[in-house]
XYZ file of C-alpha atoms in Angstrom:
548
model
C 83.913 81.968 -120.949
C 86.308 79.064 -119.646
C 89.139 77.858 -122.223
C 89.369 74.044 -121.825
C 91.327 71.391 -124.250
C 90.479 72.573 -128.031
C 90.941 67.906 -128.695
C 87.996 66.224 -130.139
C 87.250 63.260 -127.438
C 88.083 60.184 -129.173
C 89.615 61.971 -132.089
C 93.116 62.392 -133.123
C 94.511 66.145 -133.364
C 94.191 68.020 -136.666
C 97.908 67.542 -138.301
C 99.889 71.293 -137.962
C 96.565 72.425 -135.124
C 98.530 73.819 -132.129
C 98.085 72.668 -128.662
C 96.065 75.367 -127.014
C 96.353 73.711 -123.622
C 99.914 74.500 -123.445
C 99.601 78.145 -124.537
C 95.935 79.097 -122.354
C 95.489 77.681 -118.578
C 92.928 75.771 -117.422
C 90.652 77.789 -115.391
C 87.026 77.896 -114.297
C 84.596 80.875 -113.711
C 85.208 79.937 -109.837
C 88.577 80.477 -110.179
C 88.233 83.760 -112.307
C 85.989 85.284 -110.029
C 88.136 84.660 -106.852
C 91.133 86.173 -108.809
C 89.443 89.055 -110.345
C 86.812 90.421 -107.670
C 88.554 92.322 -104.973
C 87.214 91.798 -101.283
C 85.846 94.991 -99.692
C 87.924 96.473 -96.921
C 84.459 96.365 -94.314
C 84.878 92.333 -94.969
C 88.510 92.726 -94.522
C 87.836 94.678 -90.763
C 85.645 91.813 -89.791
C 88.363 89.071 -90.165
C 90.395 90.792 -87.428
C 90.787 89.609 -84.121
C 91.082 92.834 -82.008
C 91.517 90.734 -78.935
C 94.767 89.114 -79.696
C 97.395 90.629 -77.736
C 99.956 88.128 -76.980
C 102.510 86.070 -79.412
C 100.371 83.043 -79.587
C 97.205 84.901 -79.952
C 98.826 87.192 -83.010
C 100.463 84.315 -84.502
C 96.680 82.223 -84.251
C 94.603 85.246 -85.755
C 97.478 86.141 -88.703
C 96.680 82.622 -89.710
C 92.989 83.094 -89.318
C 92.897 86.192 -91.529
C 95.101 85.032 -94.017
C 92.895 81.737 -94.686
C 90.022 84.096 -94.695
C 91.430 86.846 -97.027
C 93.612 84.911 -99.618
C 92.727 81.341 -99.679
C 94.379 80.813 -103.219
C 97.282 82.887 -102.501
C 98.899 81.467 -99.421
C 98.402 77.747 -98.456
C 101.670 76.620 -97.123
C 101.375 76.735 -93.356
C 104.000 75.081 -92.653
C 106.663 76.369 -89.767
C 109.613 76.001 -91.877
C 108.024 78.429 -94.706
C 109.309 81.793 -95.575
C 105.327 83.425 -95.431
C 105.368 81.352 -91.970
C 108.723 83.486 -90.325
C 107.084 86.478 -91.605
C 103.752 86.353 -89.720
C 105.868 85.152 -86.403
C 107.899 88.371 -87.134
C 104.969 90.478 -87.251
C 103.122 88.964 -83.894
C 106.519 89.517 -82.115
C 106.312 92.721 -82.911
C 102.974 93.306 -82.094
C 103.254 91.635 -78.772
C 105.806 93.557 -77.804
C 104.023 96.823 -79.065
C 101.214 95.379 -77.043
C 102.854 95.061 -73.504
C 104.894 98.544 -74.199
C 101.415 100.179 -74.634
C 99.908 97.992 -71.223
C 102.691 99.181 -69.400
C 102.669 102.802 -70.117
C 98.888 102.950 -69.224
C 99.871 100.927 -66.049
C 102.462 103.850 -65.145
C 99.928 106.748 -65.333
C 98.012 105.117 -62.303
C 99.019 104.904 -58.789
C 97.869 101.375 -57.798
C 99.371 99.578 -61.082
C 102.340 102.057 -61.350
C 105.671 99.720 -60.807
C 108.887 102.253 -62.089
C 109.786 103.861 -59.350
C 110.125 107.275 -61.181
C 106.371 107.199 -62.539
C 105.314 106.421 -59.122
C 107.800 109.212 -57.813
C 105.755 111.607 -60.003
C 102.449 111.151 -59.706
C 102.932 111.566 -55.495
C 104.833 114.452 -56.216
C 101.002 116.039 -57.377
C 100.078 115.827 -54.102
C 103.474 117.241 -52.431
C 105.004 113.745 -51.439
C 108.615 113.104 -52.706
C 110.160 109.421 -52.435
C 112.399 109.193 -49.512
C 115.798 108.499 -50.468
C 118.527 106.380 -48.274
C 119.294 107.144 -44.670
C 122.340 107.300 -43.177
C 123.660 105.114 -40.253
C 125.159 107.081 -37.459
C 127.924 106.048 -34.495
C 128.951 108.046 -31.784
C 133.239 109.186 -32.537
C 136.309 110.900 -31.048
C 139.422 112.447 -32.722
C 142.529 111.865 -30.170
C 146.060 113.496 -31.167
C 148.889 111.940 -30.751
C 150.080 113.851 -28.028
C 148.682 117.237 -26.158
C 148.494 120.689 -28.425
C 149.456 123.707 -27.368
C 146.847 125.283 -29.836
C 143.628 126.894 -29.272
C 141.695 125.103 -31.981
C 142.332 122.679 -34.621
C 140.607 122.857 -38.188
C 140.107 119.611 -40.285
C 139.475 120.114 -43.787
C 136.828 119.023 -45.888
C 138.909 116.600 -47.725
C 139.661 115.458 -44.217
C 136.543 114.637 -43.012
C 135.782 111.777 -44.501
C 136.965 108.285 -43.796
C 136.334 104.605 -45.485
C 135.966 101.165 -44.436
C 134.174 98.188 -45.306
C 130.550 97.636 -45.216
C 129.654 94.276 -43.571
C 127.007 93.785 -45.840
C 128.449 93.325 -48.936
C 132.552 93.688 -48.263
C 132.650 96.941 -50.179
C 134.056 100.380 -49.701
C 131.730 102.375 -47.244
C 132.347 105.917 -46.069
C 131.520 107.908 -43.406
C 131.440 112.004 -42.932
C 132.517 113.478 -39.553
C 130.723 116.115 -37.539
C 130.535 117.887 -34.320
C 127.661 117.509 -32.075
C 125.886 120.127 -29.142
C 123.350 118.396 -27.045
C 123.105 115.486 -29.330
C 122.259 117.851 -31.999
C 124.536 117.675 -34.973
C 126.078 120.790 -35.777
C 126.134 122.761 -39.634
C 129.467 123.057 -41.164
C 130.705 126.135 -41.673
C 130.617 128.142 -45.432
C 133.511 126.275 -46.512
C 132.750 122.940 -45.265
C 135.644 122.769 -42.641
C 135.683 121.592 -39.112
C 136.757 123.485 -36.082
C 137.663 121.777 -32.880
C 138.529 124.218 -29.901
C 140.470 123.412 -26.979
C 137.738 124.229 -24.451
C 135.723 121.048 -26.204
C 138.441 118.948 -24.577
C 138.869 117.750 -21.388
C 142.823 117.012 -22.109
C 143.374 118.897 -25.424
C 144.190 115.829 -26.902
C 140.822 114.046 -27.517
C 137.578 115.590 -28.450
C 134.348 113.639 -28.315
C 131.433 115.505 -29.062
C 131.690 114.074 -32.601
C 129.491 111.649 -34.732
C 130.576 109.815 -37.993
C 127.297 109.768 -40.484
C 127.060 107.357 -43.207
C 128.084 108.711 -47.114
C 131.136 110.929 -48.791
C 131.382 114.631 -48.463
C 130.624 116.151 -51.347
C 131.087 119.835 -51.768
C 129.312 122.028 -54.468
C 129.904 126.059 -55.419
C 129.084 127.854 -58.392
C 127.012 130.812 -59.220
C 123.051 131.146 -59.687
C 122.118 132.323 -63.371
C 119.598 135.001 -64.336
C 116.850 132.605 -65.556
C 113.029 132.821 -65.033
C 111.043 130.887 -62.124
C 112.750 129.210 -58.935
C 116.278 129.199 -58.770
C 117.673 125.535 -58.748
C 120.966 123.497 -58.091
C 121.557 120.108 -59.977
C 123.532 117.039 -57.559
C 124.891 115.095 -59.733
C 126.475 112.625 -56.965
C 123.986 109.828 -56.081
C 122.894 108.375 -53.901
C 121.844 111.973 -52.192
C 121.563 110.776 -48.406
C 118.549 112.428 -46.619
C 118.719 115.417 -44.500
C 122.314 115.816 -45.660
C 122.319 118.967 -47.828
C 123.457 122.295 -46.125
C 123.399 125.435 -48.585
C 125.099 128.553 -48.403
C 124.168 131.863 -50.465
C 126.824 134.629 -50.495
C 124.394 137.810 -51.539
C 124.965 141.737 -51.431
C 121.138 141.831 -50.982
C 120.096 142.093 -47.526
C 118.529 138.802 -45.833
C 119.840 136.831 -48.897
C 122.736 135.627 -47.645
C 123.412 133.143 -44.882
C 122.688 129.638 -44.372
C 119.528 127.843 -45.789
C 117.098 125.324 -44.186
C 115.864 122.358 -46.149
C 111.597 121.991 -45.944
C 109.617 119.057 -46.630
C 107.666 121.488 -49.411
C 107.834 125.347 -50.306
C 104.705 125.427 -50.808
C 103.570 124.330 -47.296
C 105.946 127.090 -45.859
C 105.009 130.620 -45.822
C 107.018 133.996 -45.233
C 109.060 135.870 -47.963
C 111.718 135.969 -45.964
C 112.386 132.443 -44.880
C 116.098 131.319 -46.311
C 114.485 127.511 -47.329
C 115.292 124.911 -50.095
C 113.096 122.235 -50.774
C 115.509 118.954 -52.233
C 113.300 116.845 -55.284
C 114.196 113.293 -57.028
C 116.465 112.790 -53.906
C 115.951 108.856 -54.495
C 116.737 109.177 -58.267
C 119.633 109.386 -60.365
C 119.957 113.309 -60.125
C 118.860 115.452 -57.506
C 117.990 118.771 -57.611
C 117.188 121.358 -54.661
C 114.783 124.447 -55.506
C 114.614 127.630 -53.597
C 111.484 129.847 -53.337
C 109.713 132.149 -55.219
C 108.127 134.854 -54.115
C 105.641 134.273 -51.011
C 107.074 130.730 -50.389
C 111.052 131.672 -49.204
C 113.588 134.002 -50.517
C 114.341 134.140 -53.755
C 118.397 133.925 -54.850
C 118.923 136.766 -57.274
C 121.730 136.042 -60.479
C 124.967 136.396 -59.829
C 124.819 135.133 -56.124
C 127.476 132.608 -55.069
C 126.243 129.286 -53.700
C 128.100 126.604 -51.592
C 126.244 123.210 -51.121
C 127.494 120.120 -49.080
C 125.711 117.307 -49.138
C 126.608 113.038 -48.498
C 126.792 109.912 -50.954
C 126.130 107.155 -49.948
C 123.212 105.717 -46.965
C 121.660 102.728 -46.358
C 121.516 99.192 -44.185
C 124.860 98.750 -46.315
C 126.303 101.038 -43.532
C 125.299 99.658 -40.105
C 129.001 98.682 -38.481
C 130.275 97.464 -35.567
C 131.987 99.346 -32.671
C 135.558 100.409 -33.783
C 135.090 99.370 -36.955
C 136.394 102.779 -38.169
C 140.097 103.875 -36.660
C 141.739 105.342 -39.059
C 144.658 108.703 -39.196
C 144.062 111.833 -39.993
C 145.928 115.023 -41.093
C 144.733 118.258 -39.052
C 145.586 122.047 -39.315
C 146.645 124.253 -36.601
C 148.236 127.613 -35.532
C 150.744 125.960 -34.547
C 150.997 123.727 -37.318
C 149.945 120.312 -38.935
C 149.168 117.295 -36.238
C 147.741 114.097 -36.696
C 145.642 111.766 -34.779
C 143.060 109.307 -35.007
C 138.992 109.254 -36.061
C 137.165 106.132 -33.921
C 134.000 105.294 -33.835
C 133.518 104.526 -29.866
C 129.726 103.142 -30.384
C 128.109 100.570 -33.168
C 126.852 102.445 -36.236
C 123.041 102.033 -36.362
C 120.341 103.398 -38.190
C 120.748 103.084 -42.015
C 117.787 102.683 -44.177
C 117.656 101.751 -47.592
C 115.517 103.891 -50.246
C 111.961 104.169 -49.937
C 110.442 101.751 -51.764
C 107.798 102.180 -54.596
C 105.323 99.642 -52.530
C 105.888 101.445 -49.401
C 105.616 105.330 -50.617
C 102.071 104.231 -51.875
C 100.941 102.831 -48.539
C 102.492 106.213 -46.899
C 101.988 109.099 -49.298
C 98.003 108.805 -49.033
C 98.491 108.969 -45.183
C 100.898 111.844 -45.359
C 98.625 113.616 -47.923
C 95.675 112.943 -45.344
C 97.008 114.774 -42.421
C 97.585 118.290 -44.778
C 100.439 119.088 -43.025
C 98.915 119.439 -39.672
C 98.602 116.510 -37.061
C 95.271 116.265 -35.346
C 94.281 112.133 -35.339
C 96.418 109.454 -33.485
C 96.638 107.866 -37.393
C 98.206 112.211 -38.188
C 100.674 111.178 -35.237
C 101.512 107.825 -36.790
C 101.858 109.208 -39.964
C 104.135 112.057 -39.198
C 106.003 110.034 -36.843
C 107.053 107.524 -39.337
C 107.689 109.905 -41.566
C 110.191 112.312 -39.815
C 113.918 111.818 -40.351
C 115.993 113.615 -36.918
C 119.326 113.935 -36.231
C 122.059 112.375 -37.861
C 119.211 110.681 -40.381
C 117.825 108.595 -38.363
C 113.619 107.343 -38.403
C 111.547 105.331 -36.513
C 108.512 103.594 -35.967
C 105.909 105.103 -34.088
C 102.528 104.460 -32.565
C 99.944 106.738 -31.042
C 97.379 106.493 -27.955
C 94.986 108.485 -26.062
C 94.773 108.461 -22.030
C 91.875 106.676 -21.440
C 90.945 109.288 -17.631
C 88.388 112.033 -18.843
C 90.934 114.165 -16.969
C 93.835 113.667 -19.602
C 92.280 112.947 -22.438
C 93.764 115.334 -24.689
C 97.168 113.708 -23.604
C 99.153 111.926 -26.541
C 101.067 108.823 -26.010
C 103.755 108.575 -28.206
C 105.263 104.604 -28.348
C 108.592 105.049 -30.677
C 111.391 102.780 -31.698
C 114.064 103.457 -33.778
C 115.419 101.661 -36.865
C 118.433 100.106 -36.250
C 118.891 97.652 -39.299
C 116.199 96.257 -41.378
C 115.553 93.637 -38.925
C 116.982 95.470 -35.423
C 114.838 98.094 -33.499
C 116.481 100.354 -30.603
C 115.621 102.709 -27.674
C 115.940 106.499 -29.674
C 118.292 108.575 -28.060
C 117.110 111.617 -26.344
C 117.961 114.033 -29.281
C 115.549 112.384 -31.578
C 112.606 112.511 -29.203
C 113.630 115.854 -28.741
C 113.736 116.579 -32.178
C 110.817 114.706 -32.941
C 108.954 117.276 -30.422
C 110.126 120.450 -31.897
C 108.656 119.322 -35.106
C 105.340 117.931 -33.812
C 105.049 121.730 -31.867
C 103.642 123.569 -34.923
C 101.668 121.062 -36.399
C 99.708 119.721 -33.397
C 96.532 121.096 -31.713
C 97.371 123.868 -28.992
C 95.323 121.626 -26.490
C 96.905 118.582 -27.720
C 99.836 117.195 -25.232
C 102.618 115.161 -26.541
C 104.127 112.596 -24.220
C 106.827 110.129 -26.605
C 107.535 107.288 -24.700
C 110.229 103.852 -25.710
C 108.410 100.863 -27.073
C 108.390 97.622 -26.631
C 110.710 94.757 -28.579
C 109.067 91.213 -28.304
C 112.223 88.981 -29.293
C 111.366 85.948 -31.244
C 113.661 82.681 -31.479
C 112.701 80.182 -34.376
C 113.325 76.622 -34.593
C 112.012 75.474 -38.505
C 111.997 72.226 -39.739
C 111.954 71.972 -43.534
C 111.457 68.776 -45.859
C 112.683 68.461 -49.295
C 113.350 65.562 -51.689
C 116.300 63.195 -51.434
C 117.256 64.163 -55.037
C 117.883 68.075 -54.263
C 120.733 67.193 -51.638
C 122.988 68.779 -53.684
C 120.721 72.375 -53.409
C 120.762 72.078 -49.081
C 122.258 74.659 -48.840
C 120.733 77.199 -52.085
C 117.285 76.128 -50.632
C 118.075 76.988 -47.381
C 119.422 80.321 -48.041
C 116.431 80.932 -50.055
C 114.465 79.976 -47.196
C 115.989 82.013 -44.767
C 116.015 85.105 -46.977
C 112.313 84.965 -47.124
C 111.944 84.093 -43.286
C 114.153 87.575 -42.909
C 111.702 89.479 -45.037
C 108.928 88.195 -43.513
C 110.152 89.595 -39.973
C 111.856 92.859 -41.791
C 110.665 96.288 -39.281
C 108.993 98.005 -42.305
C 106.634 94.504 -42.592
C 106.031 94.123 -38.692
C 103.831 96.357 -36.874
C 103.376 97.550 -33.309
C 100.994 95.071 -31.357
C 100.493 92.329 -34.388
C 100.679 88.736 -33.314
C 102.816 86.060 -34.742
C 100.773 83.517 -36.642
C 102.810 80.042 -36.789
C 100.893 78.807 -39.057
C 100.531 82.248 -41.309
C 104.704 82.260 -41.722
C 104.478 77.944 -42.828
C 101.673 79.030 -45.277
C 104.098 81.614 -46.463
C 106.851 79.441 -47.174
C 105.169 76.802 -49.255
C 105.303 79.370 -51.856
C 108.734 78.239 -52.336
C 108.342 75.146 -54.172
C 111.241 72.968 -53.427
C 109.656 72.727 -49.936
C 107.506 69.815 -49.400
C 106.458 70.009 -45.759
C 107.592 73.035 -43.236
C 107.421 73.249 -39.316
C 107.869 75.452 -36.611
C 109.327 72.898 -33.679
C 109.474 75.854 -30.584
C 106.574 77.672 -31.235
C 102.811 76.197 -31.935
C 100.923 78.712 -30.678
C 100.052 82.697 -31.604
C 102.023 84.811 -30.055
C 100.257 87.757 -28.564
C 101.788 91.004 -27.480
C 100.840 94.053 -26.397
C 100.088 97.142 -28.201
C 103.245 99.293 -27.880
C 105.165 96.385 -28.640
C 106.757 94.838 -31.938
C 108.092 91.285 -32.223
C 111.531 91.137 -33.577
C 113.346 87.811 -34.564
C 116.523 87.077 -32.626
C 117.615 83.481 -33.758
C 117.053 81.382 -36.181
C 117.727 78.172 -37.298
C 116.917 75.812 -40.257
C 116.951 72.201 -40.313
C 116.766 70.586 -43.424
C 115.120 66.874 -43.238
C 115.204 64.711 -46.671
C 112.289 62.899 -47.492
């Protein structure tokens, strides 16, 4: 029953009768009802909005359900309101619960996966491992001062490696030294030291089967504990550069000790007795190398010394000129200290930057393909660009068949190395050599390799570009931004062997940068065919700006 105003209409109040409409409210059976009858919790579930994901969306459907759920209760919607910062608070929070949880499905699958560890991972299930920086490489010589008497001279790890500045980016840059046999770099020795005997030189004063190789000597010893599964060593120096580790095991077990080779995978290796390491996360933060197991290499037992010496550093960051490095340097003797001078006598070529997370996907399911055996002319590509040779160094690599019944089981390999992101070169001799060696066991018996220099197409670029009259005072942050993405565009890991420049696919490009109103190319209108064992590589360019 509703309480309403206990006045007689038209009468005056009883003299000494209280006012019961000060002491009851005014209410109506509507209003009870709402206030008294709780809402089921099935209603409740049908007033959410499951679909909201982002801030506006939460924010929108909060709103929604509060209107829906207490209509009485809450009815100030207005942004300055305490109830209102609370709801905002809450569809922050969910939105940013919302993208965590998109991301962290996105990670668990290869095509959407963007962290580079996540995509690092799930390759390694199929026994492909991110490819971490490469060094750059320059030929060197060490001249004394003067003539030694001395049969050898030793220079000591601490010794062996030398800084300048990178080019690049004006920073520190170091390089490692090492001695060379046929263009094949030689292994340090157990304790990392360098000997140089006088029958290497012509005058006993200057040696020069040296090379400098990009990154910091870094020397590792300790002893292997007696845990369960694989032994394992932790690097703790980044960046690891590729192919740089060399390990040493010190063992009273026979066949144990010696030096140890670094494989691709243990698992694709077989023999018990094969003295292999396998190196994993080289392109992360920590590396790690892991010996085998059992059936899969020999197996360090506890208590067995280790040496490992490895590089830090790699990439384009270390591409220098020709005697960019001449710098002293204290030797040992029998005879005594001496000193002379490291020089690198050719341009230092060849470093790569990491492996990217875009590009491992487009190469791990070729690499995977092939199952560690090369039998297609896409198996030849794909091992090809794959295979780091001496001193670090890759290339890029494409693959024919003789077309004469006669020959047709002859391979024609078309190969140019990385010089810089955006310079290709002739490989040197001990690379195609190398590259051979490695192709031997994997290859068909009938199968015969022939590796053969590519082709460079250069390219020179005359572009026009038109911007407004009102961003003269960005020329020159436009430009830059404009040439950056013309250098990307022409970048060796984005060109391929016999694909055609496009004029018009490059201006298409570029009007993707927005303070460009109307692009050119003035020197080139048509496509620019080449042939098949050839690459097009840009040699000048230049930007004019035009103000419209």
């Amino acid at each position: 029953m509703a309480y309403g105003n206990n006045t007689n209409l038209g009468e005056s109040p009883t003299e000494g009768a209280a006012d019961l409409s000060t002491d009851i409210p005014y209410t109506t059976a509507a209003t009870d009802f709402i206030r008294t009858s709780p809402i089921a919790e099935n209603l409740k579930l049908q007033e959410i909005d499951y679909a909201a994901t982002d801030f506006l969306s939460l924010k929108n459907s909060l709103i929604k359900y509060i209107k829906a759920i207490y209509p009485r209760d809450f009815q100030n919607f207005n942004e300055s309101d305490l109830g209102m910062m609370l709801i905002e608070l809450v569809a922050y929070m969910g939105s940013v619960l919302s993208l965590k949880a998109d991301m962290l499905a996105n990670e668990n699958f290869l095509p959407t996966a963007k962290n580079r560890e996540s995509v690092n991972k799930l390759l390694s299930l199929i026994g492909y491992r991110i490819r971490g920086p490469i060094s750059a490489a320059a030929n060197a010589e060490f001249v004394l001062s003067e003539p030694t008497a001395s049969e050898y001279i030793v220079i000591q790890p601490d010794s062996r490696t030398y800084t300048t500045t990178s080019p690049e980016d004006g920073l520190p840059l170091s390089y490692t030294l090492y001695k060379t046999k046929d263009g094949v770099m030689i292994p340090s020795v157990a304790d990392s030291s360098l000997t140089l005997y006088s029958g290497e030189s012509a005058d006993r004063q200057a040696w020069r089967n040296l090379v400098l190789v990009q990154g910091a000597l870094a020397v590792k010893t300790g002893v292997f504990e007696n845990t369960p599964g694989p032994k394992t060593i932790s690097l703790t120096e980044t960046p690891l550069a590729s192919k740089s580790v060399e390990v040493y095991v010190d063992s009273a077990v026979p066949g144990v000790s010696g030096a140890y080779t670094e494989v691709d995978n243990l698992y694709q290796s077989s023999g018990s007795d094969s003295r292999i390491f396998e190196v994993r996360d080289a392109s992360l933060e920590q590396a790690s190398i892991v010996f085998g197991f059992g059936g899969n290499g020999v197996s360090p037992g506890p208590n067995d010394s280790y040496t490992v010496s490895y590089r830090v550093g790699g990439g384009s960051r270390g591409n220098i000129g020709t005697n960019a490095l001449n710098l002293a340097t204290t030797v040992t003797s029998p005879l005594g200290s001496l000193t002379g001078n490291v020089i690198n006598t050719t341009a230092g070529t060849g470093g790569v930057n990491s492996e990217t997370a875009e590009e491992a996907k487009v190469s791990a399911p070729l690499n995977f393909k092939r199952q560690d055996r090369v039998v297609s002319l896409e198996d030849y590509v794909s091992f090809c660009n794959n295979f780091v040779g001496p001193y670090g160094k890759v290339a890029k690599s494409i693959a024919s068949t003789r077309k004469s019944y006669s020959s047709a089981n002859i391979i024609d390999l078309y190969i140019l190395g990385i010089a810089s992101p955006l310079q290709l070169e002739k490989s040197s001799l001990s690379y195609k050599n190398a590259l051979l060696t490695a192709l031997k066991p994997k290859k068909m018996m009938t199968d015969e390799v022939v590796v053969n220099d590519g082709y460079i197409s250069t390219l020179d670029l005359v572009l026009s570009i038109r911007i407004d009259e009102r961003l003269r005072s960005r020329e020159q942050e436009i430009e830059l931004k404009v040439r950056d993405y013309i250098l990307t565009y022409f970048n060796v890991n984005n060109r391929e062997f016999g694909e055609s420049f496009i004029p018009q696919d490059l201006i298409r490009a570029l009007y993707t940068i927005k303070d460009i109103r109307f692009a050119t190319i003035d020197n080139v209108s048509e496509t620019v065919s080449i042939d098949f064992n050839s690459i097009i590589q840009l040699n000048n360019l230049i930007i004019n700006t035009i103000y419209v």
